[in-house]
Amino acid sequence: MDSAGLFAKAIKVIPGGVNSPVRAFKRVGGTPRFVEKAQGPYIFDVEGNRYIDHVLSWGPMILGHAHPAVVEAVRQQAGKGMSFGAPTELEVSMAETVCSAIPSIDMIRFVSSGTEATMSAIRLARAYTERELIVKFEGCYHGHVDSLLVKAGSGALTFAIPDTSGIPETVASTTAVLPYNETGCFKEFMKVHGQSVAAVIIEPVAGNMGMIQPRQGFLESVREQTRSNGALLIFDEVITGFRFCFGGYQDLVGIAPDMTCLGKIIGGGMPVGAFGGKADIMSMLSPAGPVYQAGTLSGNPVAMASGLATLKVLRDENPYERLTKYMDRLAFEIGDASKKAGVPVTFNHEGSMGGIFFHEGPVETFNDVMESDAGRYALFFNTMLKQGVYLAPSPYESLFISTVHDDEHLDHVINTAGKCLSTL
Ligand SMILES: *Cc1c(COP(=O)(O)O)cnc(C)c1O
């Protein structure tokens, strides 16, 4: 059955036909491609079309799809049992690997998704500080946790309103939402409310409103203000962990948060999340301490095997410089093509992560993102798709490259993008 047929069947039994909303192509029009298989830098749909994949499962597949070392690790572990509900050596190895890669993490707990990681981290932060208020930044996504799925209410310094129905206002009101990259606003807020803030949670590089890098001094200021107010700083590194170096973005910029959330890459495509931090905070977790947190499949052996194999390849190959070079070239060439086509494009990028905005001038804030031309992105997306390039089916997501995207793949993407841009 083809993708359209499968989608027609899917919408009868799965809300919207998908198990995660952005897969439904609502932002770009049309219906989703159903995937048959994926190999290296390619995904193949059920019609047999091949696409160069720049979504990479929204980040986890930094080694490309079906990497032999990861597949072998998963196969071996699956043969020894899929889940025990009892501790394994794999979990200890995985914890040691992450703790030594990210020095701010003394202790870590594994869960099954990024959402669980952020949800548990804020529970722990509230218990540790004996405060309620959480601060997040507009456009940052921390999973579908009730108190984090909120947006700014009216006015610059204000408490949140639910971003979706089903979240009580009383829950939303325990979160404040501030503008990303606006140091002045943040300082002003902390001056008034800092002493009631349990934690500030932030994506050190924003990856869920396209890709936005922190302005010079922004993260430093957030670190300083949280420390001086006795609030915890939580870096949500679910996307950025092991993306820019063998460690967190925090290690690249030399800022140590109190807690870190991880996911995506550390599972190598299996459902894994994690949160970790200073020992005195983490020791408050059950059964060592009074803060309850649990999971039937947490630290699942097959998932741990997949994550460990992925991290081992990253450590051994250290591909980060090479990835940066590829992305630099992609960004440069697409920028060049956009100028030739007379279509304003801003291509934010760092390491293997990027964001394409149809926007004139820098994109550094949520407002800049909102001003970019989503209609043009949809056209671009669909033309690229027809030519065998799979970009994120939304203008508000990041673009990734993997270690198996080589010059040939990039040439194809660059040529295709040049042609597409000239038709926009
Ligand atoms: C993907 C993501 C999450 C949520 O992770 P899930 O595994 O989808 O629950 C949280 N935070 C950030 C920064 C993410 O990119």
CSV table of C-alpha atoms and ligand atoms in Angstrom, one decimal:
chain,number,residue,atom,x,y,z
A,1,MET,CA,0.0,0.0,0.0
A,2,ASP,CA,1.3,3.5,-0.8
A,3,SER,CA,1.7,6.4,1.7
A,4,ALA,CA,-1.6,8.0,0.9
A,5,GLY,CA,-3.4,4.7,1.4
A,6,LEU,CA,-1.7,4.0,4.7
A,7,PHE,CA,-2.4,7.6,5.9
A,8,ALA,CA,-6.1,7.1,5.0
A,9,LYS,CA,-6.1,4.0,7.1
A,10,ALA,CA,-4.0,5.6,9.9
A,11,ILE,CA,-6.3,8.5,10.5
A,12,LYS,CA,-9.2,6.1,11.3
A,13,VAL,CA,-7.3,4.5,14.2
A,14,ILE,CA,-4.6,7.0,15.2
A,15,PRO,CA,-5.5,10.6,16.0
A,16,GLY,CA,-4.4,12.7,13.0
A,17,GLY,CA,-2.8,9.5,11.6
A,18,VAL,CA,0.4,10.0,13.5
A,19,ASN,CA,1.9,9.3,16.9
A,20,SER,CA,3.6,12.7,17.1
A,21,PRO,CA,2.0,15.8,15.6
A,22,VAL,CA,4.8,17.3,13.4
A,23,ARG,CA,5.0,14.1,11.4
A,24,ALA,CA,1.6,14.9,9.9
A,25,PHE,CA,2.9,17.5,7.4
A,26,LYS,CA,0.3,20.1,8.6
A,27,ARG,CA,2.8,22.9,8.4
A,28,VAL,CA,3.9,22.2,4.9
A,29,GLY,CA,0.8,20.7,3.3
A,30,GLY,CA,0.2,17.3,1.8
A,31,THR,CA,0.4,14.0,3.6
A,32,PRO,CA,3.4,12.2,5.2
A,33,ARG,CA,5.6,9.7,3.5
A,34,PHE,CA,5.4,6.4,5.2
A,35,VAL,CA,8.9,5.0,5.7
A,36,GLU,CA,9.8,1.5,4.7
A,37,LYS,CA,13.4,1.5,5.8
A,38,ALA,CA,16.5,3.7,6.3
A,39,GLN,CA,20.2,3.2,5.6
A,40,GLY,CA,23.1,5.6,6.1
A,41,PRO,CA,22.0,9.1,5.0
A,42,TYR,CA,18.9,7.8,3.2
A,43,ILE,CA,15.3,7.0,4.1
A,44,PHE,CA,13.1,5.0,1.7
A,45,ASP,CA,9.3,5.4,1.6
A,46,VAL,CA,6.9,2.6,1.0
A,47,GLU,CA,6.7,3.6,-2.7
A,48,GLY,CA,10.5,2.9,-2.9
A,49,ASN,CA,11.6,6.5,-3.3
A,50,ARG,CA,14.9,7.4,-1.8
A,51,TYR,CA,15.5,10.6,0.1
A,52,ILE,CA,18.7,12.2,1.6
A,53,ASP,CA,17.6,12.6,5.2
A,54,HIS,CA,18.2,15.8,7.0
A,55,VAL,CA,15.7,15.1,9.8
A,56,LEU,CA,17.5,12.0,11.1
A,57,SER,CA,14.6,11.1,13.4
A,58,TRP,CA,14.7,14.7,14.8
A,59,GLY,CA,18.3,14.4,15.9
A,60,PRO,CA,19.2,10.9,17.3
A,61,MET,CA,20.7,9.4,14.1
A,62,ILE,CA,24.0,11.3,14.1
A,63,LEU,CA,25.7,8.2,12.8
A,64,GLY,CA,23.2,7.8,10.0
A,65,HIS,CA,20.6,5.0,9.9
A,66,ALA,CA,21.3,1.4,10.7
A,67,HIS,CA,25.0,2.0,11.6
A,68,PRO,CA,26.5,-1.5,11.6
A,69,ALA,CA,28.1,-1.2,15.1
A,70,VAL,CA,24.8,0.0,16.6
A,71,VAL,CA,22.7,-2.6,14.8
A,72,GLU,CA,25.1,-5.4,16.0
A,73,ALA,CA,24.9,-4.2,19.6
A,74,VAL,CA,21.1,-4.1,19.6
A,75,ARG,CA,20.9,-7.5,17.9
A,76,GLN,CA,23.2,-9.1,20.5
A,77,GLN,CA,21.4,-7.6,23.4
A,78,ALA,CA,18.0,-8.4,22.1
A,79,GLY,CA,19.1,-12.1,21.9
A,80,LYS,CA,19.9,-12.0,25.6
A,81,GLY,CA,16.5,-10.5,26.6
A,82,MET,CA,14.7,-7.3,26.0
A,83,SER,CA,13.9,-6.1,29.5
A,84,PHE,CA,14.5,-7.4,33.0
A,85,GLY,CA,13.1,-4.8,35.4
A,86,ALA,CA,16.4,-5.4,37.3
A,87,PRO,CA,19.7,-3.6,37.1
A,88,THR,CA,22.3,-4.4,34.4
A,89,GLU,CA,26.0,-3.6,33.9
A,90,LEU,CA,25.0,-1.8,30.7
A,91,GLU,CA,23.3,0.9,32.8
A,92,VAL,CA,26.5,1.4,34.9
A,93,SER,CA,28.7,1.6,31.8
A,94,MET,CA,26.3,4.1,30.2
A,95,ALA,CA,26.1,6.2,33.4
A,96,GLU,CA,29.9,6.2,33.7
A,97,THR,CA,30.3,7.2,30.1
A,98,VAL,CA,28.0,10.2,30.3
A,99,CYS,CA,29.2,11.3,33.7
A,100,SER,CA,32.8,11.4,32.5
A,101,ALA,CA,31.9,13.1,29.2
A,102,ILE,CA,29.9,15.9,31.0
A,103,PRO,CA,31.8,17.0,34.1
A,104,SER,CA,28.8,18.9,35.7
A,105,ILE,CA,27.0,15.5,35.9
A,106,ASP,CA,28.0,13.6,39.0
A,107,MET,CA,25.0,11.2,38.9
A,108,ILE,CA,22.5,10.4,36.3
A,109,ARG,CA,19.2,8.6,36.0
A,110,PHE,CA,17.9,7.1,32.7
A,111,VAL,CA,14.3,7.3,31.6
A,112,SER,CA,12.6,6.6,28.3
A,113,SER,CA,12.1,10.0,26.7
A,114,GLY,CA,13.2,13.6,26.8
A,115,THR,CA,9.8,14.6,28.2
A,116,GLU,CA,10.3,12.3,31.2
A,117,ALA,CA,13.8,13.8,31.7
A,118,THR,CA,12.6,17.4,31.9
A,119,MET,CA,9.5,16.5,33.9
A,120,SER,CA,11.6,14.7,36.5
A,121,ALA,CA,14.3,17.3,36.6
A,122,ILE,CA,11.8,20.1,37.5
A,123,ARG,CA,10.2,17.9,40.2
A,124,LEU,CA,13.6,17.4,41.7
A,125,ALA,CA,14.5,21.1,41.4
A,126,ARG,CA,11.3,22.0,43.2
A,127,ALA,CA,12.0,19.6,46.0
A,128,TYR,CA,15.6,20.6,46.3
A,129,THR,CA,14.9,24.4,46.4
A,130,GLU,CA,11.5,24.1,48.2
A,131,ARG,CA,10.3,26.6,45.7
A,132,GLU,CA,7.6,26.3,43.0
A,133,LEU,CA,8.3,28.7,40.2
A,134,ILE,CA,9.9,27.5,37.0
A,135,VAL,CA,11.2,29.8,34.3
A,136,LYS,CA,11.4,28.9,30.6
A,137,PHE,CA,12.0,30.8,27.4
A,138,GLU,CA,9.6,31.3,24.6
A,139,GLY,CA,10.2,29.0,21.6
A,140,CYS,CA,12.2,26.5,23.7
A,141,TYR,CA,10.6,23.1,23.8
A,142,HIS,CA,11.1,20.7,26.7
A,143,GLY,CA,8.7,17.9,25.8
A,144,HIS,CA,5.0,17.8,26.5
A,145,VAL,CA,5.2,18.3,30.3
A,146,ASP,CA,2.1,20.2,31.5
A,147,SER,CA,4.0,22.9,33.3
A,148,LEU,CA,6.5,23.4,30.4
A,149,LEU,CA,3.9,23.3,27.5
A,150,VAL,CA,3.1,26.9,28.1
A,151,LYS,CA,3.6,30.2,26.4
A,152,ALA,CA,4.0,33.8,27.5
A,153,GLY,CA,0.9,35.6,28.5
A,154,SER,CA,0.5,39.3,27.5
A,155,GLY,CA,3.1,41.7,28.5
A,156,ALA,CA,6.9,41.2,28.7
A,157,LEU,CA,7.3,39.9,32.2
A,158,THR,CA,4.5,37.7,32.8
A,159,PHE,CA,3.3,34.3,33.9
A,160,ALA,CA,2.5,31.6,31.5
A,161,ILE,CA,-0.8,30.6,29.9
A,162,PRO,CA,-1.4,27.0,28.7
A,163,ASP,CA,-0.2,26.3,25.2
A,164,THR,CA,-2.8,23.6,24.7
A,165,SER,CA,-6.2,22.7,26.2
A,166,GLY,CA,-6.0,20.2,29.0
A,167,ILE,CA,-3.6,22.1,31.1
A,168,PRO,CA,-5.1,23.8,34.2
A,169,GLU,CA,-4.2,27.5,34.5
A,170,THR,CA,-3.1,26.8,38.0
A,171,VAL,CA,-0.4,24.5,36.6
A,172,ALA,CA,0.6,27.0,33.9
A,173,SER,CA,0.8,29.8,36.4
A,174,THR,CA,3.7,28.1,38.2
A,175,THR,CA,5.8,28.8,35.1
A,176,ALA,CA,7.1,32.1,33.8
A,177,VAL,CA,7.9,32.5,30.2
A,178,LEU,CA,10.6,35.0,29.1
A,179,PRO,CA,12.0,35.9,25.7
A,180,TYR,CA,15.1,33.8,24.6
A,181,ASN,CA,18.3,35.8,24.1
A,182,GLU,CA,17.0,38.9,25.9
A,183,THR,CA,19.4,39.3,28.8
A,184,GLY,CA,17.9,42.5,30.0
A,185,CYS,CA,14.4,41.0,30.4
A,186,PHE,CA,15.8,38.1,32.2
A,187,LYS,CA,17.8,40.2,34.7
A,188,GLU,CA,14.8,42.4,35.3
A,189,PHE,CA,12.6,39.4,36.0
A,190,MET,CA,15.1,37.9,38.4
A,191,LYS,CA,15.5,41.1,40.3
A,192,VAL,CA,11.8,40.9,41.2
A,193,HIS,CA,11.1,37.2,41.3
A,194,GLY,CA,14.5,35.5,41.6
A,195,GLN,CA,14.1,34.4,45.2
A,196,SER,CA,10.9,32.4,44.3
A,197,VAL,CA,12.4,30.6,41.3
A,198,ALA,CA,13.1,26.9,41.7
A,199,ALA,CA,14.7,26.5,38.4
A,200,VAL,CA,15.4,28.1,35.0
A,201,ILE,CA,15.2,25.6,32.2
A,202,ILE,CA,16.8,26.4,28.9
A,203,GLU,CA,18.0,24.9,25.6
A,204,PRO,CA,21.5,26.2,25.4
A,205,VAL,CA,21.1,26.2,21.7
A,206,ALA,CA,17.5,26.5,20.8
A,207,GLY,CA,16.5,23.7,18.4
A,208,ASN,CA,12.7,23.7,18.4
A,209,MET,CA,12.0,27.1,16.8
A,210,GLY,CA,14.4,26.4,13.9
A,211,MET,CA,17.9,26.7,15.3
A,212,ILE,CA,19.0,29.8,17.3
A,213,GLN,CA,22.3,30.2,18.9
A,214,PRO,CA,22.6,32.0,22.3
A,215,ARG,CA,23.8,35.6,22.0
A,216,GLN,CA,27.2,36.4,23.5
A,217,GLY,CA,26.8,36.6,27.3
A,218,PHE,CA,23.2,35.3,27.5
A,219,LEU,CA,23.9,31.9,28.9
A,220,GLU,CA,26.6,33.4,31.2
A,221,SER,CA,24.0,35.9,32.6
A,222,VAL,CA,21.5,33.1,33.1
A,223,ARG,CA,24.1,31.1,35.0
A,224,GLU,CA,25.1,34.1,37.1
A,225,GLN,CA,21.6,35.2,38.0
A,226,THR,CA,20.4,31.7,38.9
A,227,ARG,CA,23.3,31.2,41.2
A,228,SER,CA,23.0,34.5,43.0
A,229,ASN,CA,19.3,33.9,43.5
A,230,GLY,CA,19.6,30.3,44.8
A,231,ALA,CA,17.7,28.9,41.8
A,232,LEU,CA,18.9,25.9,39.9
A,233,LEU,CA,19.9,26.1,36.2
A,234,ILE,CA,18.7,23.2,34.1
A,235,PHE,CA,20.3,22.8,30.6
A,236,ASP,CA,17.9,20.9,28.4
A,237,GLU,CA,20.5,19.2,26.2
A,238,VAL,CA,18.2,16.7,24.7
A,239,ILE,CA,19.2,17.9,21.2
A,240,THR,CA,22.5,19.5,22.0
A,241,GLY,CA,24.1,16.7,24.1
A,242,PHE,CA,26.9,14.9,22.1
A,243,ARG,CA,25.9,17.0,19.1
A,244,PHE,CA,28.8,19.6,19.0
A,245,CYS,CA,31.5,17.6,20.9
A,246,PHE,CA,31.8,14.4,23.0
A,247,GLY,CA,29.9,16.0,25.9
A,248,GLY,CA,27.3,18.8,26.2
A,249,TYR,CA,27.1,22.2,24.6
A,250,GLN,CA,27.9,23.3,28.2
A,251,ASP,CA,31.4,21.8,27.8
A,252,LEU,CA,32.0,23.8,24.6
A,253,VAL,CA,31.1,27.1,26.2
A,254,GLY,CA,32.4,26.3,29.7
A,255,ILE,CA,29.2,26.9,31.7
A,256,ALA,CA,28.2,24.3,34.3
A,257,PRO,CA,24.5,24.0,34.9
A,258,ASP,CA,23.2,22.4,38.1
A,259,MET,CA,21.2,19.8,36.1
A,260,THR,CA,21.2,18.5,32.6
A,261,CYS,CA,18.6,16.7,30.6
A,262,LEU,CA,19.6,14.4,27.7
A,263,GLY,CA,17.9,12.3,25.1
A,264,LYS,CA,18.0,11.7,21.4
A,265,ILE,CA,21.6,11.0,20.5
A,266,ILE,CA,22.3,9.1,23.8
A,267,GLY,CA,19.7,6.5,22.7
A,268,GLY,CA,21.1,6.1,19.2
A,269,GLY,CA,17.5,5.8,17.9
A,270,MET,CA,16.1,3.8,20.9
A,271,PRO,CA,13.8,5.5,23.4
A,272,VAL,CA,16.2,7.0,26.0
A,273,GLY,CA,16.2,10.1,28.1
A,274,ALA,CA,18.3,11.0,31.1
A,275,PHE,CA,18.7,13.7,33.7
A,276,GLY,CA,21.7,14.2,35.9
A,277,GLY,CA,23.6,16.8,37.9
A,278,LYS,CA,25.3,17.5,41.2
A,279,ALA,CA,25.4,14.6,43.6
A,280,ASP,CA,23.6,16.5,46.4
A,281,ILE,CA,20.7,17.2,44.1
A,282,MET,CA,20.5,13.8,42.5
A,283,SER,CA,20.7,12.0,45.9
A,284,MET,CA,17.3,13.3,46.7
A,285,LEU,CA,15.8,10.9,44.1
A,286,SER,CA,14.0,7.8,45.3
A,287,PRO,CA,15.1,5.3,46.6
A,288,ALA,CA,18.1,7.3,47.9
A,289,GLY,CA,15.9,10.2,48.8
A,290,PRO,CA,12.3,11.5,49.1
A,291,VAL,CA,11.6,12.5,45.5
A,292,TYR,CA,9.7,9.7,43.7
A,293,GLN,CA,10.6,8.9,40.1
A,294,ALA,CA,10.5,5.5,38.4
A,295,GLY,CA,10.1,3.6,35.1
A,296,THR,CA,9.3,0.0,34.1
A,297,LEU,CA,11.5,0.3,31.0
A,298,SER,CA,14.0,2.9,32.4
A,299,GLY,CA,17.6,1.9,31.5
A,300,ASN,CA,16.2,-0.7,29.1
A,301,PRO,CA,19.1,-3.0,28.2
A,302,VAL,CA,18.5,-2.9,24.4
A,303,ALA,CA,18.2,0.9,24.5
A,304,MET,CA,21.4,1.1,26.7
A,305,ALA,CA,23.2,-1.1,24.2
A,306,SER,CA,22.2,1.1,21.3
A,307,GLY,CA,23.2,4.3,23.2
A,308,LEU,CA,26.6,2.9,24.4
A,309,ALA,CA,27.4,1.7,20.8
A,310,THR,CA,26.5,5.1,19.5
A,311,LEU,CA,28.6,7.0,22.0
A,312,LYS,CA,31.5,4.6,21.5
A,313,VAL,CA,31.6,5.4,17.7
A,314,LEU,CA,31.4,9.1,18.5
A,315,ARG,CA,34.3,8.9,20.9
A,316,ASP,CA,36.5,6.8,18.7
A,317,GLU,CA,35.8,8.6,15.5
A,318,ASN,CA,35.5,12.2,16.9
A,319,PRO,CA,33.7,13.3,13.8
A,320,TYR,CA,32.8,16.8,15.1
A,321,GLU,CA,35.3,18.8,13.1
A,322,ARG,CA,34.3,17.0,9.9
A,323,LEU,CA,30.6,17.5,10.6
A,324,THR,CA,31.2,21.3,11.1
A,325,LYS,CA,33.1,21.5,7.8
A,326,TYR,CA,30.2,19.8,6.0
A,327,MET,CA,27.6,22.1,7.6
A,328,ASP,CA,29.7,25.2,6.9
A,329,ARG,CA,29.8,24.3,3.3
A,330,LEU,CA,26.1,23.5,3.1
A,331,ALA,CA,25.2,26.8,4.7
A,332,PHE,CA,27.6,28.8,2.6
A,333,GLU,CA,26.3,27.3,-0.7
A,334,ILE,CA,22.7,27.6,0.2
A,335,GLY,CA,23.3,31.2,1.2
A,336,ASP,CA,25.0,31.8,-2.1
A,337,ALA,CA,22.2,30.2,-4.1
A,338,SER,CA,19.6,32.3,-2.2
A,339,LYS,CA,21.5,35.5,-3.1
A,340,LYS,CA,21.6,34.5,-6.8
A,341,ALA,CA,17.9,33.6,-6.6
A,342,GLY,CA,17.1,36.9,-4.9
A,343,VAL,CA,15.3,35.0,-2.1
A,344,PRO,CA,16.4,36.2,1.4
A,345,VAL,CA,17.5,33.2,3.5
A,346,THR,CA,19.2,33.1,6.9
A,347,PHE,CA,20.9,29.9,7.6
A,348,ASN,CA,21.9,29.6,11.3
A,349,HIS,CA,24.3,26.8,11.9
A,350,GLU,CA,26.8,25.3,14.2
A,351,GLY,CA,28.4,21.9,14.1
A,352,SER,CA,26.0,19.4,12.6
A,353,MET,CA,22.9,21.4,13.4
A,354,GLY,CA,21.3,24.2,11.3
A,355,GLY,CA,18.1,26.2,10.7
A,356,ILE,CA,16.9,27.6,7.4
A,357,PHE,CA,14.8,30.7,7.7
A,358,PHE,CA,13.2,32.6,4.9
A,359,HIS,CA,14.0,35.8,6.5
A,360,GLU,CA,16.0,39.0,5.8
A,361,GLY,CA,18.6,39.6,8.4
A,362,PRO,CA,19.6,37.8,11.5
A,363,VAL,CA,17.3,35.3,13.3
A,364,GLU,CA,18.2,35.5,17.0
A,365,THR,CA,14.8,35.7,18.8
A,366,PHE,CA,11.4,34.1,18.8
A,367,ASN,CA,10.0,37.2,17.1
A,368,ASP,CA,12.5,36.9,14.3
A,369,VAL,CA,11.4,33.3,13.8
A,370,MET,CA,7.8,34.3,13.7
A,371,GLU,CA,8.6,37.0,11.1
A,372,SER,CA,10.2,34.5,8.7
A,373,ASP,CA,8.2,33.3,5.7
A,374,ALA,CA,6.6,30.0,6.6
A,375,GLY,CA,4.7,29.8,3.3
A,376,ARG,CA,8.0,30.0,1.4
A,377,TYR,CA,9.5,27.3,3.6
A,378,ALA,CA,6.5,25.0,2.8
A,379,LEU,CA,7.1,25.5,-1.0
A,380,PHE,CA,10.8,24.9,-0.5
A,381,PHE,CA,10.2,21.8,1.5
A,382,ASN,CA,7.8,20.3,-1.0
A,383,THR,CA,10.1,21.0,-4.0
A,384,MET,CA,13.1,19.5,-2.2
A,385,LEU,CA,11.0,16.5,-1.2
A,386,LYS,CA,10.1,15.8,-4.9
A,387,GLN,CA,13.8,16.0,-5.7
A,388,GLY,CA,14.8,13.4,-3.1
A,389,VAL,CA,15.7,15.6,-0.1
A,390,TYR,CA,13.9,15.1,3.1
A,391,LEU,CA,13.9,18.3,5.3
A,392,ALA,CA,11.9,18.8,8.4
A,393,PRO,CA,8.2,19.1,7.5
A,394,SER,CA,7.9,22.3,9.5
A,395,PRO,CA,9.7,25.7,9.4
A,396,TYR,CA,10.2,25.5,13.1
A,397,GLU,CA,12.5,22.6,13.3
A,398,SER,CA,16.3,22.1,12.9
A,399,LEU,CA,18.2,20.5,10.1
A,400,PHE,CA,20.8,17.9,10.9
A,401,ILE,CA,23.6,16.1,9.1
A,402,SER,CA,25.1,12.8,10.0
A,403,THR,CA,28.6,11.3,9.9
A,404,VAL,CA,27.7,9.4,6.7
A,405,HIS,CA,26.5,12.5,4.7
A,406,ASP,CA,29.5,13.0,2.3
A,407,ASP,CA,30.4,15.4,-0.5
A,408,GLU,CA,28.2,13.6,-3.0
A,409,HIS,CA,25.1,13.9,-0.8
A,410,LEU,CA,25.8,17.5,-0.1
A,411,ASP,CA,26.4,18.3,-3.8
A,412,HIS,CA,23.0,16.8,-4.6
A,413,VAL,CA,21.3,18.8,-1.8
A,414,ILE,CA,23.1,22.1,-2.8
A,415,ASN,CA,22.3,21.7,-6.5
A,416,THR,CA,18.7,20.8,-5.7
A,417,ALA,CA,18.3,23.7,-3.3
A,418,GLY,CA,19.8,26.1,-5.9
A,419,LYS,CA,17.2,25.0,-8.4
A,420,CYS,CA,14.3,25.2,-5.9
A,421,LEU,CA,15.3,28.6,-4.6
A,422,SER,CA,15.4,30.0,-8.2
A,423,THR,CA,11.7,29.0,-8.6
A,424,LEU,CA,10.4,30.5,-5.3
B,1,LIG,C1,13.0,16.4,21.6
B,1,LIG,C2,13.2,17.3,22.8
B,1,LIG,C3,12.5,17.0,24.0
B,1,LIG,C4,11.5,15.9,24.2
B,1,LIG,O1,12.1,14.7,24.0
B,1,LIG,P1,11.0,13.5,23.7
B,1,LIG,O2,11.9,12.3,23.7
B,1,LIG,O3,10.4,13.8,22.4
B,1,LIG,O4,10.1,13.4,24.8
B,1,LIG,C5,12.8,17.8,25.1
B,1,LIG,N1,13.7,18.9,25.0
B,1,LIG,C6,14.3,19.1,23.8
B,1,LIG,C7,15.3,20.3,23.7
B,1,LIG,C8,14.0,18.4,22.7
B,1,LIG,O5,14.6,18.7,21.5
